[in-house]
Coordinates of C-alpha atoms and ligand atoms in Angstrom, one line a residue:
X1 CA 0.0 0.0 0.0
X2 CA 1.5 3.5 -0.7
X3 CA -0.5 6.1 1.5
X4 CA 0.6 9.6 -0.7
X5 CA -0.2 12.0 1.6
X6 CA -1.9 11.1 5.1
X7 CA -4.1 14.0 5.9
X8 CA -6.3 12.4 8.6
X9 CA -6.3 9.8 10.9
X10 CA -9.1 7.8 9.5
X11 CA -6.0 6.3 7.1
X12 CA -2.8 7.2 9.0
X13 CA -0.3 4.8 8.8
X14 CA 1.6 6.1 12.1
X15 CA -1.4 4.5 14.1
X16 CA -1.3 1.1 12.6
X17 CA -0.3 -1.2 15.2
X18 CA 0.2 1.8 18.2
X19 CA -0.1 0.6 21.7
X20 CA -3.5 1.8 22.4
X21 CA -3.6 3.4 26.0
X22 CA -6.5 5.0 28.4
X23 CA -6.6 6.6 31.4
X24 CA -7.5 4.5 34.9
X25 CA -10.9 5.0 36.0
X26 CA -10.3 4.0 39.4
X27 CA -11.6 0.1 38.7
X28 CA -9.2 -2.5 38.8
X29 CA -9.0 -6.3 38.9
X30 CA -5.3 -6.3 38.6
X31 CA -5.2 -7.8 35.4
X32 CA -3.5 -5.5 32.7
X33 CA -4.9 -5.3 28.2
X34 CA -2.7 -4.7 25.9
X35 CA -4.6 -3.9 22.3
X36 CA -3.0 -2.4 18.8
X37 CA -5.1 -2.0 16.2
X38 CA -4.8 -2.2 12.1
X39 CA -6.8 -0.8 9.0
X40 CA -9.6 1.6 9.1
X41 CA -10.9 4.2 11.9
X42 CA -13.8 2.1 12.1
X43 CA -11.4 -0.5 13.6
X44 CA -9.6 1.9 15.7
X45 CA -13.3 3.3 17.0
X46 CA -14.2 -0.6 17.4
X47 CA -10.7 -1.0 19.9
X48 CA -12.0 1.9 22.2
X49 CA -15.3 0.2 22.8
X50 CA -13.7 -3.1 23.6
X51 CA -11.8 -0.9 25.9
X52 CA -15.0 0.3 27.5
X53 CA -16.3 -3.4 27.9
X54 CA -12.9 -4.2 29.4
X55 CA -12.4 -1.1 31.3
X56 CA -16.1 -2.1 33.0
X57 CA -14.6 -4.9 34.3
X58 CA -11.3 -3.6 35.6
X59 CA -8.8 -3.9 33.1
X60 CA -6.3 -1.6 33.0
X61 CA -4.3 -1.0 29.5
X62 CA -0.6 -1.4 29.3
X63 CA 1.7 -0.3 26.5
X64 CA 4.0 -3.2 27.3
X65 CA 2.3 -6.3 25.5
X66 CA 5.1 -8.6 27.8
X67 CA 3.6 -7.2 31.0
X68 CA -0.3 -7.8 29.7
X69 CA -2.5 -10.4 30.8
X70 CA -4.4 -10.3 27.7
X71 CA -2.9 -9.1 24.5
X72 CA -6.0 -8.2 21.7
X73 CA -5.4 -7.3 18.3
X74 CA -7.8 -6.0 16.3
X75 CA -6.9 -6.8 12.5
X76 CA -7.9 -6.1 9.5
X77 CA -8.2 -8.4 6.2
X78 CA -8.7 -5.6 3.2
X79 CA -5.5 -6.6 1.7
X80 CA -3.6 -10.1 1.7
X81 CA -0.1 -7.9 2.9
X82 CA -2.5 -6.4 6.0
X83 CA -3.3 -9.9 7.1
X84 CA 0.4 -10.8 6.4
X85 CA 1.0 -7.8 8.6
X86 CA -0.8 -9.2 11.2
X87 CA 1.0 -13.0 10.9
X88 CA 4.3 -11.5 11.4
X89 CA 3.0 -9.4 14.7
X90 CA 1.4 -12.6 16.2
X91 CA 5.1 -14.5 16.2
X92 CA 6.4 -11.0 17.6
X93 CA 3.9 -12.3 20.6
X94 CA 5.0 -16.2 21.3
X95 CA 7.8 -15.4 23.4
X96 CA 5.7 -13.5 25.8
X97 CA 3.1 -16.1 26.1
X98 CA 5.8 -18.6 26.8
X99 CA 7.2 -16.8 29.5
X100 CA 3.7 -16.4 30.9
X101 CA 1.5 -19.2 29.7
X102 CA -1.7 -17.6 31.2
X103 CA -1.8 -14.8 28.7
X104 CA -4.3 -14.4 26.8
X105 CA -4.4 -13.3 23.1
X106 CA -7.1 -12.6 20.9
X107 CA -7.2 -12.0 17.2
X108 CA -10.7 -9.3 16.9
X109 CA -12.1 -7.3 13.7
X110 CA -11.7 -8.3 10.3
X111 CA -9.3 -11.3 10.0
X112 CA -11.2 -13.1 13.0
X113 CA -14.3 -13.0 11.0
X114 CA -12.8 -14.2 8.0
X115 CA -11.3 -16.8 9.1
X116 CA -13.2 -17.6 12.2
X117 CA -12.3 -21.0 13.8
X118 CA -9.6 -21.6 11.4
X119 CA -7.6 -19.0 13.2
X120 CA -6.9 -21.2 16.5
X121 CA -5.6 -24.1 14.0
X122 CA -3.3 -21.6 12.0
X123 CA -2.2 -19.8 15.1
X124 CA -1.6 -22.1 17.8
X125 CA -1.0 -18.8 20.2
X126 CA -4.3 -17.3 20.1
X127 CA -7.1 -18.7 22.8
X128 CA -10.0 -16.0 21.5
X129 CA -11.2 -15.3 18.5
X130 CA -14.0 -12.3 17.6
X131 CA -15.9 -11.0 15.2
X132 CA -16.8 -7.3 15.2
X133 CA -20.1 -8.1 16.3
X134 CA -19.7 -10.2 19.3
X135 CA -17.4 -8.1 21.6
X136 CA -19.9 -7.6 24.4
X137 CA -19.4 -11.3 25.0
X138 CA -15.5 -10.2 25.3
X139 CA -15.6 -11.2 29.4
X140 CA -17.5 -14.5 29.3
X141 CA -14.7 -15.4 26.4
X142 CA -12.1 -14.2 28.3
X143 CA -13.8 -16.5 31.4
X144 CA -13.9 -19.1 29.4
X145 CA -10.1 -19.1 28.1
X146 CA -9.0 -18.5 31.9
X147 CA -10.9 -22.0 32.3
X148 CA -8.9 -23.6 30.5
X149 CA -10.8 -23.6 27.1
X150 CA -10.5 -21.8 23.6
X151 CA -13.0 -19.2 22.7
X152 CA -14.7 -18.1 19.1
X153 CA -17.9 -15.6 18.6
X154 CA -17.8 -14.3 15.3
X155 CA -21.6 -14.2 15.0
X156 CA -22.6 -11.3 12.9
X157 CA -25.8 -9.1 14.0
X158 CA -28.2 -7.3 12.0
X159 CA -28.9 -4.8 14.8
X160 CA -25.5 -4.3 17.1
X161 CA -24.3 -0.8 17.4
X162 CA -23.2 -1.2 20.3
X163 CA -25.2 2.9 20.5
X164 CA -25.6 2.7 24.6
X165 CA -21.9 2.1 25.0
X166 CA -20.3 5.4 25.0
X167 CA -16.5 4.9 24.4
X168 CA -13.8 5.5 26.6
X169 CA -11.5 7.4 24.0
X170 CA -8.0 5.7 23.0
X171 CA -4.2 8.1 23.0
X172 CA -6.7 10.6 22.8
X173 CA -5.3 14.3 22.4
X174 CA -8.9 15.2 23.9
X175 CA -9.3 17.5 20.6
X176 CA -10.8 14.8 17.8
X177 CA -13.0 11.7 18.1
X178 CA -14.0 9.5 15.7
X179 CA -18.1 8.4 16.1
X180 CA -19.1 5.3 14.6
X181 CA -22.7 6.1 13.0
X182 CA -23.5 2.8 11.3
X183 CA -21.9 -0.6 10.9
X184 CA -21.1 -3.1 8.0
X185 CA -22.1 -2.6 4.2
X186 CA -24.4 -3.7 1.6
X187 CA -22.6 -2.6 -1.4
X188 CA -20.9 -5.8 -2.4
X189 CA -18.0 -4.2 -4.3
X190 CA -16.6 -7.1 -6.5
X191 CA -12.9 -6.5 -5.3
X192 CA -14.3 -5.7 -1.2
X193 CA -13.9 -8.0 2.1
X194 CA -16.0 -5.6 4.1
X195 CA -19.4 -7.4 3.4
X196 CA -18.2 -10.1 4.3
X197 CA -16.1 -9.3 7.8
X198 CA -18.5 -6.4 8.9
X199 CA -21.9 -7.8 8.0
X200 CA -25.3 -6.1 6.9
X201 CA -25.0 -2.5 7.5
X202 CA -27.6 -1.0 10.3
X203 CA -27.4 2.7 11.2
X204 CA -27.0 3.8 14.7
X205 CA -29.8 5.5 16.7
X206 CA -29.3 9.0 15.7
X207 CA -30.4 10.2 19.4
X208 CA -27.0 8.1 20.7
X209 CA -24.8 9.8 17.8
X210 CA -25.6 13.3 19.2
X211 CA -25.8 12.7 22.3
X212 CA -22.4 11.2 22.2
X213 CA -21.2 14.3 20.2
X214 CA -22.3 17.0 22.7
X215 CA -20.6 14.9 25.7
X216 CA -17.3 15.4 23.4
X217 CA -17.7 18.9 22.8
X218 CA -18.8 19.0 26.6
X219 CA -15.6 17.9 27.5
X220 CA -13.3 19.9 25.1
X221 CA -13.1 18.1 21.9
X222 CA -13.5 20.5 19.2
X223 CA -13.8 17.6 16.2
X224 CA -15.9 14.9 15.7
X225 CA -15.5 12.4 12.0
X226 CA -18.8 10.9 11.5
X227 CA -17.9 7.1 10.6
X228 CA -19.4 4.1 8.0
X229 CA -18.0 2.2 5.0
X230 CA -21.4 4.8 3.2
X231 CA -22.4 7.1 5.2
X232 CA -24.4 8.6 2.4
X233 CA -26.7 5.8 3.2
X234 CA -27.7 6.1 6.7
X235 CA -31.1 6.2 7.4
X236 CA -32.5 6.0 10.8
X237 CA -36.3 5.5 11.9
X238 CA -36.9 6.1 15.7
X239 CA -39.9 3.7 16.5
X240 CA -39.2 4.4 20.1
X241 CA -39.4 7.9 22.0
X242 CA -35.9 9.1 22.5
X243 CA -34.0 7.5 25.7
X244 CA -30.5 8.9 25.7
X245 CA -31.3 12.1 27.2
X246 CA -29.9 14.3 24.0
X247 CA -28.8 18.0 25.5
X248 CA -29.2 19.2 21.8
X249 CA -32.4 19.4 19.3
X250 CA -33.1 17.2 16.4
X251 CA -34.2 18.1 13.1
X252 CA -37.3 16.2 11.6
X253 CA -36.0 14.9 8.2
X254 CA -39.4 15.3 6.2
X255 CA -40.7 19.0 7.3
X256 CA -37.0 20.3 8.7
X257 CA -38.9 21.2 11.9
X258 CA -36.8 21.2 15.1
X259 CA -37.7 18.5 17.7
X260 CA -36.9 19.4 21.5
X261 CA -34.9 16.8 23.2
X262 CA -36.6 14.0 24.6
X263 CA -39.6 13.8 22.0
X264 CA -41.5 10.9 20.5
X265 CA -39.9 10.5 17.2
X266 CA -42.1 7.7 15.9
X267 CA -42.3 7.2 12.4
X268 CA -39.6 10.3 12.2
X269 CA -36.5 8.7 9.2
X270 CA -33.0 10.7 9.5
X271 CA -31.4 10.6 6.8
X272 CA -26.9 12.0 6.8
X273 CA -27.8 15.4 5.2
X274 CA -30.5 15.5 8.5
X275 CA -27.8 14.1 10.9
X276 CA -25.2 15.8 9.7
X277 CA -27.4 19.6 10.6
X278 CA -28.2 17.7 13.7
X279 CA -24.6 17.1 15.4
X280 CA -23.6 20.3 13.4
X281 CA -26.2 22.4 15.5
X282 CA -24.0 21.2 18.5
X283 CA -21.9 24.3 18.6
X284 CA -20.6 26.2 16.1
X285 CA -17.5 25.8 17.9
X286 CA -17.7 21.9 17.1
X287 CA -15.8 21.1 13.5
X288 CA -17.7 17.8 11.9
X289 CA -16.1 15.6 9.4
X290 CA -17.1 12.5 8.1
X291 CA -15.4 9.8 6.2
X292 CA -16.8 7.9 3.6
X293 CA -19.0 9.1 0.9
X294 CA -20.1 6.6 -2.2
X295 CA -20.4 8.1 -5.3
X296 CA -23.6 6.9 -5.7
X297 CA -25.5 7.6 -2.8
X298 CA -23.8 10.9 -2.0
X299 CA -27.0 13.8 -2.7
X300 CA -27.1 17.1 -3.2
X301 CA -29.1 17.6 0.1
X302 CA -25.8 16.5 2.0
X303 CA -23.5 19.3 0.0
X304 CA -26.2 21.9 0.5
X305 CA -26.6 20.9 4.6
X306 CA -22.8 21.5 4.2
X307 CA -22.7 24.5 2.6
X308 CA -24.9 26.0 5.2
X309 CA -23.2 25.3 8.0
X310 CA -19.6 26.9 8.6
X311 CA -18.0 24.2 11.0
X312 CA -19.5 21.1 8.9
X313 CA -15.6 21.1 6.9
X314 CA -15.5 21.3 3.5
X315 CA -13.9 18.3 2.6
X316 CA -15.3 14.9 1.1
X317 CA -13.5 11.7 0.5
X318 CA -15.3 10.1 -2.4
X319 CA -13.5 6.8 -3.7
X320 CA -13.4 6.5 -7.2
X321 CA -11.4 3.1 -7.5
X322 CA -11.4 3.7 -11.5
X323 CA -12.1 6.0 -13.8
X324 CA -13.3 3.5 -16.4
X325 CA -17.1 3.0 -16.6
X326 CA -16.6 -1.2 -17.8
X327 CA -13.7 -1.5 -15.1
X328 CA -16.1 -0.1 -12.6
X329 CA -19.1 -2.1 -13.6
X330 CA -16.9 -5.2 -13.2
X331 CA -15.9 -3.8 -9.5
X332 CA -19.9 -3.5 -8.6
X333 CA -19.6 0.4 -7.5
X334 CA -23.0 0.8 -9.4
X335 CA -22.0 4.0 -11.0
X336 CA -20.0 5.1 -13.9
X337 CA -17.8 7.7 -15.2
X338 CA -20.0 10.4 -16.4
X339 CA -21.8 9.5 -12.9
X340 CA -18.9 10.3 -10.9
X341 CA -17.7 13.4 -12.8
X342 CA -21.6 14.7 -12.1
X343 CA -21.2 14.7 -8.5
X344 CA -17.9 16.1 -8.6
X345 CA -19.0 18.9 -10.9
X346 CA -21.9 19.0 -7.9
X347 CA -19.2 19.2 -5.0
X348 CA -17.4 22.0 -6.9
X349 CA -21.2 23.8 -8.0
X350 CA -22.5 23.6 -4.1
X351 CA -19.1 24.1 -2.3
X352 CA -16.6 26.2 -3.8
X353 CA -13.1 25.3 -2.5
X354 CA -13.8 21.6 -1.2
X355 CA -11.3 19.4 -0.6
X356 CA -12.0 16.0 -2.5
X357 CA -9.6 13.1 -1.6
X358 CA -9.9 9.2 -3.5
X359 CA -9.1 5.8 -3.4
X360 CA -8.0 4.4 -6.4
X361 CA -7.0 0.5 -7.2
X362 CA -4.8 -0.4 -10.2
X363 CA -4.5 -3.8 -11.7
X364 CA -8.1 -4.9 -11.3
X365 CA -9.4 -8.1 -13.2
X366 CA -8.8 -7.3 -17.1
X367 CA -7.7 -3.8 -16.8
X368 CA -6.3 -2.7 -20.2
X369 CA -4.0 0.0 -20.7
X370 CA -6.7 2.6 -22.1
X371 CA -8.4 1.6 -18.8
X372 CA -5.8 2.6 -16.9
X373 CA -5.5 6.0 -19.0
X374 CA -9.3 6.5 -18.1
X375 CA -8.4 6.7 -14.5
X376 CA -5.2 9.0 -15.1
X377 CA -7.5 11.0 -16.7
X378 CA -9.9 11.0 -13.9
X379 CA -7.2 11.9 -11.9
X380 CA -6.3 15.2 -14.0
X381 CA -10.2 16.2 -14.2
X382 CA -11.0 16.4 -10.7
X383 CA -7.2 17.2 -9.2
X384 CA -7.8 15.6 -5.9
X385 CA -6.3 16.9 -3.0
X386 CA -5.1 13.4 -1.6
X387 CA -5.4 10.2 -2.7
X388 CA -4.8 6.7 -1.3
X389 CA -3.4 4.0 -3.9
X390 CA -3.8 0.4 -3.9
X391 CA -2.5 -2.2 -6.1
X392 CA -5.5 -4.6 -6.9
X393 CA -5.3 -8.1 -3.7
X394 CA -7.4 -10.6 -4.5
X395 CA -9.8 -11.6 -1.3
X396 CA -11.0 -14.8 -0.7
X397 CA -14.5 -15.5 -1.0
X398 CA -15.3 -11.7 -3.0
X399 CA -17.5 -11.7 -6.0
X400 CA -14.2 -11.2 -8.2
X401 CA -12.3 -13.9 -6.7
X402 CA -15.3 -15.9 -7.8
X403 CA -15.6 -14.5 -11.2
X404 CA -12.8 -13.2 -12.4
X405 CA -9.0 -14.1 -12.9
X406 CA -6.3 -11.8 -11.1
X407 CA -4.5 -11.8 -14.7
X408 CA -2.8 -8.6 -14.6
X409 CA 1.0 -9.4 -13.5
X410 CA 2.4 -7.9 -10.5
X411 CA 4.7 -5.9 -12.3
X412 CA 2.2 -4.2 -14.6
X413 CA -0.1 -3.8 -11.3
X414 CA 3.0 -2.0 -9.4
X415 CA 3.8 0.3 -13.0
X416 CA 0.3 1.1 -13.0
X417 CA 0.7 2.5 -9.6
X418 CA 3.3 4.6 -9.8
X419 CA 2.0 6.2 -12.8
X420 CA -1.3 6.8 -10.7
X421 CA 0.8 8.2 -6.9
X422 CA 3.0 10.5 -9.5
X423 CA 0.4 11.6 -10.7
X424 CA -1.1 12.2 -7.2
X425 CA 2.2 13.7 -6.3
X426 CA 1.6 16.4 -8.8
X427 CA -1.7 17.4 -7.9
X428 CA -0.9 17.2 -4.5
X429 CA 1.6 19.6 -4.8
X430 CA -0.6 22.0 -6.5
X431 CA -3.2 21.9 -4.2
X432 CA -0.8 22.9 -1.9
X433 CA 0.8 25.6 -3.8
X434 CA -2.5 27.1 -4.3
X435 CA -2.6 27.7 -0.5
X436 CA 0.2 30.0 -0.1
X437 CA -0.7 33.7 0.8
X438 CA -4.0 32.3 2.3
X439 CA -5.2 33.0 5.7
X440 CA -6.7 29.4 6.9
X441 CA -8.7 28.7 9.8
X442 CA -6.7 26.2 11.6
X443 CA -8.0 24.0 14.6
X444 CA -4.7 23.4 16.8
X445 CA -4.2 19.9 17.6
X446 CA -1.0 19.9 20.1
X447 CA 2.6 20.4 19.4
X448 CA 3.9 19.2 15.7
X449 CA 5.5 15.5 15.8
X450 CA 8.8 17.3 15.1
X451 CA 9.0 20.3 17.4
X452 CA 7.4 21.4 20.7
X453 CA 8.0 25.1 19.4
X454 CA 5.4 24.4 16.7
X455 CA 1.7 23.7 16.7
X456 CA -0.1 21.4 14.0
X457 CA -3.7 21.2 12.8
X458 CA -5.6 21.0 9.9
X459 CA -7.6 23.4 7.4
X460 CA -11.4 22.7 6.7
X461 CA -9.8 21.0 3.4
X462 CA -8.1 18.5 5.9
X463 CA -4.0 19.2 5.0
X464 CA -2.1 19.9 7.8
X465 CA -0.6 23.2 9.0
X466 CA 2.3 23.7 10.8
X467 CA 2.8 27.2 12.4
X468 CA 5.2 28.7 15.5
X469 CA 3.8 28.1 19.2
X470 CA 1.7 31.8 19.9
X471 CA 1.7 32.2 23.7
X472 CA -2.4 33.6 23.4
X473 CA -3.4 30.1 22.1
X474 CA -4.0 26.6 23.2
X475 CA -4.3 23.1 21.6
X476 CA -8.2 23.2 21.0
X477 CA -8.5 26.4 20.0
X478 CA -9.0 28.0 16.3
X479 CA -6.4 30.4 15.2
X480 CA -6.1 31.7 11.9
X481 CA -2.6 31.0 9.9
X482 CA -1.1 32.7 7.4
X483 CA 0.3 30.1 4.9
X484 CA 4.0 31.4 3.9
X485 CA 5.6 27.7 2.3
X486 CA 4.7 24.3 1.9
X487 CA 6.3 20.9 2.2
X488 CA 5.4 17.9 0.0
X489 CA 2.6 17.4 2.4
X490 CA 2.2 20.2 5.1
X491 CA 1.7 24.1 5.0
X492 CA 3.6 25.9 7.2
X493 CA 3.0 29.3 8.2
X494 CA 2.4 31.5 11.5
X495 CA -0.8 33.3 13.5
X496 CA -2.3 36.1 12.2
X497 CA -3.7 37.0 16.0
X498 CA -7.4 37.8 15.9
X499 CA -7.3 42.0 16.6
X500 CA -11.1 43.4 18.3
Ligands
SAH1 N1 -16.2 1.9 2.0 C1 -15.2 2.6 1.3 C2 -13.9 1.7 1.2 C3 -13.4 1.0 2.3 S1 -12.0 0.0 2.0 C4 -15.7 2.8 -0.1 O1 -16.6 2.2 -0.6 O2 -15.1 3.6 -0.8 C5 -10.8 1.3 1.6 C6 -10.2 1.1 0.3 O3 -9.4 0.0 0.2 C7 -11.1 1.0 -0.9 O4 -11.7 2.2 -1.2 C8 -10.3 0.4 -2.0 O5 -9.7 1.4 -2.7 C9 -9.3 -0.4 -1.2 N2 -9.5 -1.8 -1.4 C10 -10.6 -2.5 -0.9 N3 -10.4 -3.8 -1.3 C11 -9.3 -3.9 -2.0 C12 -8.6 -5.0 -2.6 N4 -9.1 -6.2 -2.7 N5 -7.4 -4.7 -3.3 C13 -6.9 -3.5 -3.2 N6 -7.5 -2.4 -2.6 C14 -8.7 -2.6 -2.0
SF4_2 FE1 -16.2 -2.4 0.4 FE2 -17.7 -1.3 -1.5 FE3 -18.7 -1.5 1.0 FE4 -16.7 0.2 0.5 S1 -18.8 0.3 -0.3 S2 -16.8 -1.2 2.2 S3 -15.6 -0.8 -1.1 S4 -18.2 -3.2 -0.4
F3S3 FE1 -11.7 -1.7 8.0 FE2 -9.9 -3.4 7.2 FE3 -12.1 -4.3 8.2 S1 -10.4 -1.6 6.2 S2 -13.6 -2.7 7.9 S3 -10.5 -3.1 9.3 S4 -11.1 -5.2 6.5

């Protein structure tokens, strides 16, 4: 995988495999969890409610997996080289468990559900293995494996969202969250595990989602990234009054008529574009992102509720995957190029200025080389801002594993590629050159990784922006910078104070 340009964490490479840490809450059973995480913010937002579960019960995290009593890793299975990933980290682990044979590891997320049972033959370390479904039943497994016995529950669920848990946040800077708002997916890309590992997609009760949102803001967190594999497809139908005590309104999707907390909400659907105004009513002061669109579902309604409100940011990542219309029939994504270039033209009609980032694959089933020039071409129509690049891995058990042949070699795959991230690397540095002499509004997020003299934080387009420590503001607050140069990825500039 070659990750360009890593504007956000819902793809950043620096937190695959991290030590994930929380603060005590004064229980304790004395017994110590040690959990990393791989792949998508969805499994990183996943690790910090097994946390909570665990947390419930007393465990305390460690960032030493040799001093842990139970070592989880939550995997991921999107690529063959991120299961591969994981393989190599599980051997890192069998020294510790022979020193201290009543450790527990467990494989969770993606690769657990893949391979389910089969995992505790493969890997003869690993007692527990669970699906992303199952991890309330994480403390009878755990009771189970101190018995003596292994443990599996990869049952899938067509109506977990685990919305009453409210998640104890992982090496949290207390500034951004991530908020799950749905689970699983029903698109059945051709080339996509996620169906399969994840399950039928639900959306989360939208009374939970804000009600989570203003605790965050309530206790300093100035960013909240809305979550799901589509969020352009949530839809959520209250058929009970609301029970989570929301501090904030909600907006009635079919008359736009604002609902007092607390009222019967029967028959009521929230759609994104409605939950979206709802969580960004919050407080102005409260920046929303969200992470991902689909070019098919994504509607104007969401790019005008965005364009109304100031602190919903003004940046969309919107996979394309290819810019060929017969490639991307053979992938499943259920639109096509003219289809794709209509909702950009859409995004750049309805929001002037937005950031768009993509995923592309090269090397899918059959790709010729004018295929490949189609998605070149893509890339020079709507000059994204970022882009993630994959060569095409072929998944067990997807519809093109099924169907099709992986015949394009390795070789041409990896060529492909870098023709598509040079082509990034170009636009990238445009986009970024285009910048300079602008005052951005900046959210600081602490010190920059390589100085404490600086701060970082992003722009509502999502680059990041690096600018001189100004004693009059804090981590959390909003400054605006003046960008004076630019890196290959950053901005870097300094505080233009605000002046009364
Ligand atoms: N739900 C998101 C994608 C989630 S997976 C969407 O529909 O856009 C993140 C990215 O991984 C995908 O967009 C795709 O570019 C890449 N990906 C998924 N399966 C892949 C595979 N089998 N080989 C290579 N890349 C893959
Ligand atoms: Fe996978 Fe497609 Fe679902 Fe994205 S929309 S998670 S690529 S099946
Ligand atoms: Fe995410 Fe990887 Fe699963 S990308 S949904 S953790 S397969």
């Amino acid at each position: 995988m070659i990750d360009l340009v890593i504007p956000d964490k819902t793809h950043d490479e620096n937190r695959q495999g991290e030590a994930l840490i929380l603060e005590p809450n004064g229980k304790n059973n004395g017994r110590k969890l040690y959990i990393e995480s791989y792949g998508c913010a969805m499994n990183f937002s996943d690790s910090e409610i097994v946390a909570s579960i665990l947390a419930e019960k007393g465990f305390e995290t460690t960032k030493d997996y040799n001093s842990a009593d139970v070592i989880f890793i939550n995997t991921c299975s999107i690529r063959e080289n991120a299961e591969q990933r994981v393989r190599n980290r599980l051997k890192e682990f069998t020294i510790a468990k022979v020193k201290n044979p009543d450790m527990v590891v467990g494989v969770l997320g993606c690769m657990a559900e893949r391979l389910k049972s089969k995992f505790l033959e493969e890997e003869k370390l690993v007692d527990v293995v669970v699906g992303p479904d199952a991890y309330r039943d994480l403390p009878n497994l755990i009771d189970k494996v101190d018995g003596g016995q292994k443990a599996v529950n990869v049952l899938l669920s067509r109506e977990e969202t685990y919305a009453d848990i409210s998640p104890v946040r992982l090496n949290s800077n207390g500034i951004n969250a991530f908020v799950s708002i749905m689970r699983g997916c029903d698109n059945m890309c051709s080339f996509c595990v996620v169906p399969f590992t994840r399950g039928r997609e639900r959306s989360r009760d939208a009374h939970s989602i804000v009600a989570e949102c203003t605790d965050l803001f309530n206790k300093g967190y100035r960013e909240v990234t809305l979550l799901g594999q589509n969020v352009d497809s949530y839809k959520w139908s209250a058929t009970t009054p609301a029970q989570y005590g929301a501090e904030s309104t909600v907006v009635a999707a079919e008359d736009k008529q604002v609902l007092p907390p607390g009222e019967d909400l029967s028959g009521v659907v929230v759609n994104f574009a409605n939950l979206l105004e709802m969580v960004a009513k919050i407080s102005p002061e409260l920046r929303v992102r969200f992470s991902t669109s689909h070019p098919k579902d994504i509607t104007d309604e969401v790019l005008y509720t965005m364009a109304k409100y100031d602190n919903i940011c003004n940046y969309i990542h919107l996979p394309v995957q290819s810019g060929n219309s017969r490639v991307l029939e053979l992938m499943n994504r259920t639109y096509d190029r003219e289809w794709y270039m209509d909702r950009v033209n859409a995004i750049r009609r309805i929001i002037p200025g937005c950031g768009i980032s993509t995923d592309v694959i090269t090397g899918f089933c059959t790709e010729t080389e004018e295929e490949h020039a189609d998605t070149l071409s893509m890339m020079d129509y709507v000059q994204y801002d970022f882009a993630y690049m994959f060569m095409y891995s072929e998944r067990p058990g997807t519809l093109a594993a099924k169907r099709y042949a992986d015949d394009i070699p390795e070789a041409v795959k990896s060529r492909r590629l870098k023709e598509v991230v040079a082509k990034q690397q170009h636009y990238s540095y445009i986009k970024l050159q285009g910048q300079l002499g602008k005052v951005q509004r900046v959210l600081i997020e602490g010190f920059s990784k390589k100085s404490d003299q600086d701060y970082c934080g992003r722009n509502d387009q999502n680059a990041m922006v690096v600018f001189p420590v100004h004693p009059d503001y804090k981590p959390g607050q909003y400054a605006n910078v003046l960008v004076e140069r630019t890196t290959t990825a950053t901005l870097i500039g300094k505080i233009i104070p605000q002046t009364l």
